[in-house]
PDB file of C-alpha atoms and ligand atoms in Angstrom:
ATOM      1  CA  UNK Q   1     102.800 100.544  -6.005  1.00 41.00           C
ATOM      2  CA  UNK Q   2     102.330  97.984  -9.697  1.00 45.00           C
ATOM      3  CA  UNK Q   3     101.592 100.121 -11.947  1.00 49.00           C
ATOM      4  CA  UNK Q   4      99.645  98.430 -14.942  1.00 64.00           C
ATOM      5  CA  UNK Q   5      98.959  95.363 -15.926  1.00 71.00           C
ATOM      6  CA  UNK Q   6     100.895  94.855 -18.772  1.00 83.00           C
ATOM      7  CA  UNK Q   7     103.552  96.379 -16.831  1.00 89.00           C
ATOM      8  CA  UNK Q   8     103.554  94.143 -13.704  1.00 86.00           C
ATOM      9  CA  UNK Q   9     102.771  91.148 -15.842  1.00 86.00           C
ATOM     10  CA  UNK Q  10     105.912  92.261 -18.095  1.00 92.00           C
ATOM     11  CA  UNK Q  11     108.157  92.628 -14.741  1.00 95.00           C
ATOM     12  CA  UNK Q  12     106.915  89.428 -13.008  1.00 94.00           C
ATOM     13  CA  UNK Q  13     104.205  87.316 -14.401  1.00 92.00           C
ATOM     14  CA  UNK Q  14     106.969  85.597 -16.430  1.00 94.00           C
ATOM     15  CA  UNK Q  15     108.262  84.664 -13.078  1.00 97.00           C
ATOM     16  CA  UNK Q  16     104.608  84.248 -11.564  1.00 96.00           C
ATOM     17  CA  UNK Q  17     102.513  82.211 -14.165  1.00 96.00           C
ATOM     18  CA  UNK Q  18     105.206  79.632 -13.977  1.00 97.00           C
ATOM     19  CA  UNK Q  19     105.702  79.476 -10.267  1.00 98.00           C
ATOM     20  CA  UNK Q  20     101.443  78.954 -10.060  1.00 98.00           C
ATOM     21  CA  UNK Q  21     101.884  75.962 -11.883  1.00 98.00           C
ATOM     22  CA  UNK Q  22     104.419  74.626  -8.796  1.00 98.00           C
ATOM     23  CA  UNK Q  23     102.376  76.845  -6.230  1.00 98.00           C
ATOM     24  CA  UNK Q  24      99.235  74.470  -7.536  1.00 98.00           C
ATOM     25  CA  UNK Q  25     100.596  71.689  -7.297  1.00 98.00           C
ATOM     26  CA  UNK Q  26     101.761  71.820  -4.043  1.00 98.00           C
ATOM     27  CA  UNK Q  27      98.545  73.219  -2.563  1.00 98.00           C
ATOM     28  CA  UNK Q  28      96.703  69.915  -4.323  1.00 98.00           C
ATOM     29  CA  UNK Q  29      94.275  72.043  -6.283  1.00 98.00           C
ATOM     30  CA  UNK Q  30      92.003  70.040  -8.511  1.00 98.00           C
ATOM     31  CA  UNK Q  31      88.735  69.840 -10.767  1.00 98.00           C
ATOM     32  CA  UNK Q  32      86.375  71.339  -9.240  1.00 98.00           C
ATOM     33  CA  UNK Q  33      87.675  72.897  -5.974  1.00 98.00           C
ATOM     34  CA  UNK Q  34      86.899  76.116  -4.468  1.00 98.00           C
ATOM     35  CA  UNK Q  35      89.546  78.193  -4.356  1.00 98.00           C
ATOM     36  CA  UNK Q  36      90.071  81.675  -3.452  1.00 98.00           C
ATOM     37  CA  UNK Q  37      93.463  83.958  -4.940  1.00 98.00           C
ATOM     38  CA  UNK Q  38      94.188  86.106  -2.262  1.00 98.00           C
ATOM     39  CA  UNK Q  39      96.148  89.237  -4.140  1.00 98.00           C
ATOM     40  CA  UNK Q  40      95.664  87.685  -7.259  1.00 97.00           C
ATOM     41  CA  UNK Q  41      96.704  90.631  -8.704  1.00 94.00           C
ATOM     42  CA  UNK Q  42      96.613  90.046 -12.731  1.00 92.00           C
ATOM     43  CA  UNK Q  43      95.552  86.605 -12.473  1.00 95.00           C
ATOM     44  CA  UNK Q  44      99.215  84.690 -12.802  1.00 96.00           C
ATOM     45  CA  UNK Q  45      97.531  82.137  -9.904  1.00 98.00           C
ATOM     46  CA  UNK Q  46      94.106  82.913 -11.232  1.00 98.00           C
ATOM     47  CA  UNK Q  47      94.531  81.406 -14.745  1.00 97.00           C
ATOM     48  CA  UNK Q  48      95.806  78.527 -13.549  1.00 98.00           C
ATOM     49  CA  UNK Q  49      93.383  78.018 -11.225  1.00 98.00           C
ATOM     50  CA  UNK Q  50      91.077  78.625 -14.500  1.00 98.00           C
ATOM     51  CA  UNK Q  51      92.953  76.131 -16.137  1.00 98.00           C
ATOM     52  CA  UNK Q  52      92.598  73.396 -13.700  1.00 98.00           C
ATOM     53  CA  UNK Q  53      88.883  73.665 -13.289  1.00 97.00           C
ATOM     54  CA  UNK Q  54      88.934  74.726 -10.028  1.00 98.00           C
ATOM     55  CA  UNK Q  55      85.917  77.657  -8.908  1.00 97.00           C
ATOM     56  CA  UNK Q  56      88.158  79.994  -8.450  1.00 97.00           C
ATOM     57  CA  UNK Q  57      87.330  83.573  -6.909  1.00 98.00           C
ATOM     58  CA  UNK Q  58      89.765  86.308  -6.439  1.00 98.00           C
ATOM     59  CA  UNK Q  59      89.987  89.420  -3.650  1.00 98.00           C
ATOM     60  CA  UNK Q  60      92.475  92.107  -4.662  1.00 98.00           C
ATOM     61  CA  UNK Q  61      93.154  95.033  -3.198  1.00 98.00           C
ATOM     62  CA  UNK Q  62      93.568  97.176  -6.464  1.00 95.00           C
ATOM     63  CA  UNK Q  63      91.163  98.190  -8.694  1.00 96.00           C
ATOM     64  CA  UNK Q  64      93.014  98.580 -11.504  1.00 93.00           C
ATOM     65  CA  UNK Q  65      93.875  94.432 -10.915  1.00 93.00           C
ATOM     66  CA  UNK Q  66      90.019  93.633 -10.309  1.00 97.00           C
ATOM     67  CA  UNK Q  67      89.570  95.584 -13.659  1.00 96.00           C
ATOM     68  CA  UNK Q  68      92.092  93.776 -15.222  1.00 93.00           C
ATOM     69  CA  UNK Q  69      90.762  90.252 -13.458  1.00 96.00           C
ATOM     70  CA  UNK Q  70      87.430  90.945 -14.987  1.00 97.00           C
ATOM     71  CA  UNK Q  71      88.692  91.569 -17.626  1.00 96.00           C
ATOM     72  CA  UNK Q  72      90.019  88.334 -18.195  1.00 95.00           C
ATOM     73  CA  UNK Q  73      88.516  85.396 -16.817  1.00 97.00           C
ATOM     74  CA  UNK Q  74      84.959  87.072 -17.715  1.00 95.00           C
ATOM     75  CA  UNK Q  75      82.134  85.167 -14.242  1.00 90.00           C
ATOM     76  CA  UNK Q  76      84.534  84.654 -12.327  1.00 96.00           C
ATOM     77  CA  UNK Q  77      83.717  86.314  -8.081  1.00 98.00           C
ATOM     78  CA  UNK Q  78      87.017  89.037  -7.875  1.00 98.00           C
ATOM     79  CA  UNK Q  79      86.166  91.295  -5.287  1.00 98.00           C
ATOM     80  CA  UNK Q  80      88.049  94.630  -4.112  1.00 98.00           C
ATOM     81  CA  UNK Q  81      89.646  93.567  -0.854  1.00 98.00           C
ATOM     82  CA  UNK Q  82      92.290  92.834   1.266  1.00 98.00           C
ATOM     83  CA  UNK Q  83      93.229  89.733   3.000  1.00 98.00           C
ATOM     84  CA  UNK Q  84      93.029  91.527   6.535  1.00 98.00           C
ATOM     85  CA  UNK Q  85      88.880  91.253   5.680  1.00 98.00           C
ATOM     86  CA  UNK Q  86      87.899  89.030   2.752  1.00 98.00           C
ATOM     87  CA  UNK Q  87      84.313  89.490   2.017  1.00 98.00           C
ATOM     88  CA  UNK Q  88      83.306  86.061   2.031  1.00 98.00           C
ATOM     89  CA  UNK Q  89      81.511  83.433   4.672  1.00 98.00           C
ATOM     90  CA  UNK Q  90      82.821  81.099   6.676  1.00 98.00           C
ATOM     91  CA  UNK Q  91      84.102  77.504   5.492  1.00 98.00           C
ATOM     92  CA  UNK Q  92      83.507  79.026   1.747  1.00 98.00           C
ATOM     93  CA  UNK Q  93      86.173  77.410   0.074  1.00 98.00           C
ATOM     94  CA  UNK Q  94      88.026  74.388  -0.180  1.00 98.00           C
ATOM     95  CA  UNK Q  95      91.217  76.499  -0.502  1.00 98.00           C
ATOM     96  CA  UNK Q  96      92.629  79.857   0.299  1.00 98.00           C
ATOM     97  CA  UNK Q  97      96.317  80.218  -1.946  1.00 98.00           C
ATOM     98  CA  UNK Q  98      98.395  84.035  -1.207  1.00 98.00           C
ATOM     99  CA  UNK Q  99     100.852  83.877  -4.220  1.00 98.00           C
ATOM    100  CA  UNK Q 100     103.733  86.533  -3.867  1.00 97.00           C
ATOM    101  CA  UNK Q 101     101.594  89.115  -1.492  1.00 98.00           C
ATOM    102  CA  UNK Q 102     102.214  87.802   2.463  1.00 98.00           C
ATOM    103  CA  UNK Q 103     105.088  90.325   1.792  1.00 96.00           C
ATOM    104  CA  UNK Q 104     102.872  93.226   0.524  1.00 95.00           C
ATOM    105  CA  UNK Q 105      99.585  93.007   3.264  1.00 98.00           C
ATOM    106  CA  UNK Q 106      98.943  95.245   5.536  1.00 97.00           C
ATOM    107  CA  UNK Q 107      98.829  92.715   8.546  1.00 98.00           C
ATOM    108  CA  UNK Q 108     100.032  89.324   7.114  1.00 98.00           C
ATOM    109  CA  UNK Q 109      99.484  87.072  10.225  1.00 98.00           C
ATOM    110  CA  UNK Q 110      95.711  88.734  10.011  1.00 98.00           C
ATOM    111  CA  UNK Q 111      95.702  87.821   6.062  1.00 98.00           C
ATOM    112  CA  UNK Q 112      96.199  84.228   6.605  1.00 98.00           C
ATOM    113  CA  UNK Q 113      93.995  84.239   9.636  1.00 98.00           C
ATOM    114  CA  UNK Q 114      90.853  85.664   7.963  1.00 98.00           C
ATOM    115  CA  UNK Q 115      92.502  82.756   4.585  1.00 98.00           C
ATOM    116  CA  UNK Q 116      92.143  80.402   7.623  1.00 98.00           C
ATOM    117  CA  UNK Q 117      88.389  81.354   8.588  1.00 98.00           C
ATOM    118  CA  UNK Q 118      86.813  81.161   4.573  1.00 98.00           C
ATOM    119  CA  UNK Q 119      88.200  78.247   4.326  1.00 98.00           C
ATOM    120  CA  UNK Q 120      85.984  75.115   5.398  1.00 98.00           C
ATOM    121  CA  UNK Q 121      87.627  72.064   8.207  1.00 98.00           C
ATOM    122  CA  UNK Q 122      90.415  69.852   6.386  1.00 98.00           C
ATOM    123  CA  UNK Q 123      91.034  72.588   3.306  1.00 98.00           C
ATOM    124  CA  UNK Q 124      93.868  74.732   2.315  1.00 98.00           C
ATOM    125  CA  UNK Q 125      95.682  77.633   3.323  1.00 98.00           C
ATOM    126  CA  UNK Q 126      98.833  78.186   1.495  1.00 98.00           C
ATOM    127  CA  UNK Q 127     100.809  80.823   0.861  1.00 98.00           C
ATOM    128  CA  UNK Q 128     104.076  81.749  -0.878  1.00 98.00           C
ATOM    129  CA  UNK Q 129     107.008  83.998  -0.827  1.00 98.00           C
ATOM    130  CA  UNK Q 130     110.229  84.091  -3.410  1.00 98.00           C
ATOM    131  CA  UNK Q 131     113.613  83.715  -0.878  1.00 98.00           C
ATOM    132  CA  UNK Q 132     115.689  86.291  -0.212  1.00 95.00           C
ATOM    133  CA  UNK Q 133     118.851  85.125  -2.703  1.00 95.00           C
ATOM    134  CA  UNK Q 134     116.755  82.885  -4.110  1.00 97.00           C
ATOM    135  CA  UNK Q 135     115.505  84.696  -7.009  1.00 98.00           C
ATOM    136  CA  UNK Q 136     118.280  85.506  -9.175  1.00 98.00           C
ATOM    137  CA  UNK Q 137     116.101  89.138 -10.912  1.00 98.00           C
ATOM    138  CA  UNK Q 138     115.605  90.392  -7.852  1.00 97.00           C
ATOM    139  CA  UNK Q 139     119.165  89.414  -5.412  1.00 97.00           C
ATOM    140  CA  UNK Q 140     120.692  90.979  -8.858  1.00 98.00           C
ATOM    141  CA  UNK Q 141     118.988  93.958  -8.078  1.00 97.00           C
ATOM    142  CA  UNK Q 142     119.544  94.000  -4.042  1.00 96.00           C
ATOM    143  CA  UNK Q 143     123.386  93.562  -5.029  1.00 97.00           C
ATOM    144  CA  UNK Q 144     123.057  96.691  -7.593  1.00 98.00           C
ATOM    145  CA  UNK Q 145     121.406  98.777  -4.746  1.00 97.00           C
ATOM    146  CA  UNK Q 146     123.896  97.383  -2.968  1.00 96.00           C
ATOM    147  CA  UNK Q 147     126.875  98.371  -4.838  1.00 97.00           C
ATOM    148  CA  UNK Q 148     126.087 101.833  -5.483  1.00 96.00           C
ATOM    149  CA  UNK Q 149     125.115 102.871  -1.595  1.00 95.00           C
ATOM    150  CA  UNK Q 150     121.442 103.261  -1.871  1.00 93.00           C
ATOM    151  CA  UNK Q 151     119.957 102.029   0.411  1.00 88.00           C
ATOM    152  CA  UNK Q 152     116.653  99.929   0.412  1.00 88.00           C
ATOM    153  CA  UNK Q 153     114.626  98.305   3.323  1.00 86.00           C
ATOM    154  CA  UNK Q 154     114.673  94.719   3.613  1.00 89.00           C
ATOM    155  CA  UNK Q 155     111.336  92.664   2.558  1.00 90.00           C
ATOM    156  CA  UNK Q 156     109.289  91.011   5.194  1.00 95.00           C
ATOM    157  CA  UNK Q 157     109.010  86.737   5.491  1.00 97.00           C
ATOM    158  CA  UNK Q 158     111.274  85.562   1.583  1.00 96.00           C
ATOM    159  CA  UNK Q 159     112.776  83.416   4.396  1.00 97.00           C
ATOM    160  CA  UNK Q 160     112.018  79.530   5.440  1.00 97.00           C
ATOM    161  CA  UNK Q 161     111.578  81.016   9.039  1.00 97.00           C
ATOM    162  CA  UNK Q 162     109.481  83.694   8.264  1.00 97.00           C
ATOM    163  CA  UNK Q 163     107.339  82.114   5.856  1.00 97.00           C
ATOM    164  CA  UNK Q 164     106.979  78.794   8.512  1.00 96.00           C
ATOM    165  CA  UNK Q 165     105.683  81.772  11.914  1.00 96.00           C
ATOM    166  CA  UNK Q 166     102.892  82.639   9.630  1.00 97.00           C
ATOM    167  CA  UNK Q 167     101.494  79.162   9.429  1.00 97.00           C
ATOM    168  CA  UNK Q 168     103.628  76.991  12.352  1.00 93.00           C
ATOM    169  CA  UNK Q 169     103.402  73.441  11.517  1.00 94.00           C
ATOM    170  CA  UNK Q 170     102.872  73.842   7.844  1.00 97.00           C
ATOM    171  CA  UNK Q 171     104.700  72.001   5.296  1.00 98.00           C
ATOM    172  CA  UNK Q 172     106.900  73.755   3.890  1.00 98.00           C
ATOM    173  CA  UNK Q 173     109.139  73.783   0.640  1.00 98.00           C
ATOM    174  CA  UNK Q 174     111.406  75.273  -2.265  1.00 98.00           C
ATOM    175  CA  UNK Q 175     109.576  76.059  -4.792  1.00 98.00           C
ATOM    176  CA  UNK Q 176     111.805  76.471  -8.165  1.00 98.00           C
ATOM    177  CA  UNK Q 177     111.104  78.363 -11.792  1.00 98.00           C
ATOM    178  CA  UNK Q 178     113.368  79.661 -14.614  1.00 98.00           C
ATOM    179  CA  UNK Q 179     112.288  82.855 -16.441  1.00 97.00           C
ATOM    180  CA  UNK Q 180     113.249  83.546 -19.808  1.00 97.00           C
ATOM    181  CA  UNK Q 181     114.726  87.174 -21.128  1.00 97.00           C
ATOM    182  CA  UNK Q 182     115.771  87.637 -24.692  1.00 97.00           C
ATOM    183  CA  UNK Q 183     118.587  89.531 -24.174  1.00 98.00           C
ATOM    184  CA  UNK Q 184     119.741  91.871 -21.414  1.00 98.00           C
ATOM    185  CA  UNK Q 185     117.972  95.101 -22.314  1.00 97.00           C
ATOM    186  CA  UNK Q 186     114.259  93.049 -21.730  1.00 97.00           C
ATOM    187  CA  UNK Q 187     115.446  92.687 -18.169  1.00 98.00           C
ATOM    188  CA  UNK Q 188     115.824  96.544 -18.356  1.00 98.00           C
ATOM    189  CA  UNK Q 189     112.851  97.850 -19.921  1.00 97.00           C
ATOM    190  CA  UNK Q 190     110.656  95.333 -17.637  1.00 97.00           C
ATOM    191  CA  UNK Q 191     112.701  96.724 -14.565  1.00 97.00           C
ATOM    192  CA  UNK Q 192     112.795  99.889 -15.381  1.00 96.00           C
ATOM    193  CA  UNK Q 193     108.789 100.111 -16.003  1.00 94.00           C
ATOM    194  CA  UNK Q 194     108.233 100.416 -11.944  1.00 93.00           C
ATOM    195  CA  UNK Q 195     106.845  97.446 -10.949  1.00 91.00           C
ATOM    196  CA  UNK Q 196     107.367  96.613  -7.410  1.00 90.00           C
ATOM    197  CA  UNK Q 197     109.537  98.156  -4.958  1.00 92.00           C
ATOM    198  CA  UNK Q 198     112.602  97.231  -7.689  1.00 95.00           C
ATOM    199  CA  UNK Q 199     111.137  99.253  -9.994  1.00 95.00           C
ATOM    200  CA  UNK Q 200     110.154 101.974  -8.136  1.00 95.00           C
ATOM    201  CA  UNK Q 201     113.493 102.254  -7.057  1.00 96.00           C
ATOM    202  CA  UNK Q 202     114.906 102.046 -10.546  1.00 97.00           C
ATOM    203  CA  UNK Q 203     112.644 104.295 -12.338  1.00 95.00           C
ATOM    204  CA  UNK Q 204     113.109 106.843  -9.602  1.00 95.00           C
ATOM    205  CA  UNK Q 205     117.102 107.067 -10.708  1.00 96.00           C
ATOM    206  CA  UNK Q 206     117.647 110.506 -12.787  1.00 96.00           C
ATOM    207  CA  UNK Q 207     119.712 109.807 -16.130  1.00 96.00           C
ATOM    208  CA  UNK Q 208     123.105 109.642 -14.783  1.00 96.00           C
ATOM    209  CA  UNK Q 209     122.017 106.866 -11.366  1.00 97.00           C
ATOM    210  CA  UNK Q 210     120.101 104.814 -14.058  1.00 97.00           C
ATOM    211  CA  UNK Q 211     123.183 104.813 -16.273  1.00 97.00           C
ATOM    212  CA  UNK Q 212     125.240 103.546 -13.435  1.00 98.00           C
ATOM    213  CA  UNK Q 213     122.534 101.289 -12.342  1.00 98.00           C
ATOM    214  CA  UNK Q 214     121.970  99.318 -15.722  1.00 98.00           C
ATOM    215  CA  UNK Q 215     126.523  99.074 -15.332  1.00 98.00           C
ATOM    216  CA  UNK Q 216     126.318  97.433 -12.299  1.00 98.00           C
ATOM    217  CA  UNK Q 217     123.017  95.597 -12.741  1.00 98.00           C
ATOM    218  CA  UNK Q 218     124.684  93.927 -16.347  1.00 98.00           C
ATOM    219  CA  UNK Q 219     127.929  92.817 -14.252  1.00 98.00           C
ATOM    220  CA  UNK Q 220     126.319  91.593 -11.526  1.00 98.00           C
ATOM    221  CA  UNK Q 221     124.548  89.347 -14.235  1.00 98.00           C
ATOM    222  CA  UNK Q 222     127.760  88.324 -15.697  1.00 97.00           C
ATOM    223  CA  UNK Q 223     127.134  90.210 -18.861  1.00 98.00           C
ATOM    224  CA  UNK Q 224     125.107  88.620 -20.282  1.00 97.00           C
ATOM    225  CA  UNK Q 225     125.812  89.131 -24.556  1.00 96.00           C
ATOM    226  CA  UNK Q 226     121.912  87.351 -26.146  1.00 96.00           C
ATOM    227  CA  UNK Q 227     118.545  84.909 -24.062  1.00 98.00           C
ATOM    228  CA  UNK Q 228     119.440  84.199 -20.638  1.00 98.00           C
ATOM    229  CA  UNK Q 229     117.390  82.269 -17.927  1.00 98.00           C
ATOM    230  CA  UNK Q 230     117.071  83.515 -13.845  1.00 98.00           C
ATOM    231  CA  UNK Q 231     116.396  81.252 -11.832  1.00 98.00           C
ATOM    232  CA  UNK Q 232     113.388  82.384  -9.295  1.00 98.00           C
ATOM    233  CA  UNK Q 233     113.270  79.760  -5.356  1.00 98.00           C
ATOM    234  CA  UNK Q 234     110.424  80.766  -3.250  1.00 98.00           C
ATOM    235  CA  UNK Q 235     109.152  79.521   0.343  1.00 98.00           C
ATOM    236  CA  UNK Q 236     105.539  77.948   0.542  1.00 98.00           C
ATOM    237  CA  UNK Q 237     103.850  76.888   3.121  1.00 98.00           C
ATOM    238  CA  UNK Q 238     101.117  74.374   2.940  1.00 98.00           C
ATOM    239  CA  UNK Q 239      98.674  73.978   6.370  1.00 98.00           C
ATOM    240  CA  UNK Q 240      95.393  72.006   6.178  1.00 98.00           C
ATOM    241  CA  UNK Q 241      92.522  73.680   7.954  1.00 97.00           C
ATOM    242  CA  UNK Q 242      91.335  72.626  11.539  1.00 93.00           C
TER     243      UNK Q 242
HETATM  244  C1  SAM C   1     103.714  90.342  -6.487  1.00 53.46           C
HETATM  245  S1  SAM C   1     101.780  91.343  -6.647  1.00 53.46           S
HETATM  246  C2  SAM C   1     101.883  89.555  -6.414  1.00 53.46           C
HETATM  247  C3  SAM C   1      99.945  88.950  -7.403  1.00 53.46           C
HETATM  248  C4  SAM C   1      99.738  87.292  -7.800  1.00 53.46           C
HETATM  249  N1  SAM C   1      99.452  86.901  -6.358  1.00 53.46           N
HETATM  250  C5  SAM C   1     100.482  86.753  -8.565  1.00 53.46           C
HETATM  251  O1  SAM C   1     101.458  86.110  -8.287  1.00 53.46           O
HETATM  252  O2  SAM C   1     101.200  87.180  -9.381  1.00 53.46           O
HETATM  253  C6  SAM C   1     100.959  91.564  -4.966  1.00 53.46           C
HETATM  254  C7  SAM C   1     100.079  91.475  -4.857  1.00 53.46           C
HETATM  255  O3  SAM C   1      99.362  92.078  -3.857  1.00 53.46           O
HETATM  256  C8  SAM C   1      98.650  92.856  -3.027  1.00 53.46           C
HETATM  257  N2  SAM C   1      98.372  93.236  -2.042  1.00 53.46           N
HETATM  258  C9  SAM C   1      98.990  94.414  -1.588  1.00 53.46           C
HETATM  259  N3  SAM C   1      98.032  94.183   0.171  1.00 53.46           N
HETATM  260  C10 SAM C   1      97.096  93.374  -0.035  1.00 53.46           C
HETATM  261  C11 SAM C   1      96.581  93.216   0.840  1.00 53.46           C
HETATM  262  N4  SAM C   1      96.452  93.607   2.452  1.00 53.46           N
HETATM  263  N5  SAM C   1      95.496  91.752   0.890  1.00 53.46           N
HETATM  264  C12 SAM C   1      95.944  90.963  -0.292  1.00 53.46           C
HETATM  265  N6  SAM C   1      96.807  91.437  -1.501  1.00 53.46           N
HETATM  266  C13 SAM C   1      97.442  92.517  -1.163  1.00 53.46           C
HETATM  267  C14 SAM C   1      98.891  94.024  -4.324  1.00 53.46           C
HETATM  268  O4  SAM C   1      97.528  94.779  -5.391  1.00 53.46           O
HETATM  269  C15 SAM C   1      99.372  92.797  -5.403  1.00 53.46           C
HETATM  270  O5  SAM C   1      98.241  92.367  -6.685  1.00 53.46           O
END
């Protein structure tokens, strides 16, 4: 689904690096904490953990992304693994965090159980996902697909109730970030890079449908004429390991 680390950063990184900062605050990450970044991707959250001088480790099933993590963060313990089967012993970490990952897990409940297993009692398990309507860029793409009559899958875990269902009794908050685009073409180019369900859809369109999608997305974003910003809101849940 994800084509390259630079395409990922261009499409989602401009939101996810900022989200990492507020998500790490929400999870209470401090210097010296041993923190596992689950579904680390190209390292948006890992970078924030390293910046805070936490002892970061990363699990990521994509071989290409694990290679990118090793390049960007030499010396961190980055392993090719899915959340459902984490290759670390019980209670190895002070916290396990999954930023924008639970919707992509094969079995999110099993993934969260594994996150709890590798965290020590009293440690923190935290997850977050974009709100279905509150992530303005993805919501505009969804409306574009609907306007064009293109069927689309409904990504799970993008409401408060769904996020809460993964960690019953957790503290839940809506986190907000902003991302900047130099112009509409900047956004369009990042979308047709083919990243994530929205990008896969855009990249799959033939020339005529692509033109119609571009025009409709431009309309959905109120026809920006120069630089603009979009807001991304994400539901975050934080639980203390019993
Ligand atoms: C939207 S990206 C988020 C990446 C990164 N956490 C960030 O915030 O930029 C979703 C990530 O989940 C990874 N992923 C997919 N299935 C997974 C699974 N079962 N367990 C853990 N990660 C998974 C993907 O490879 C991808 O890197």
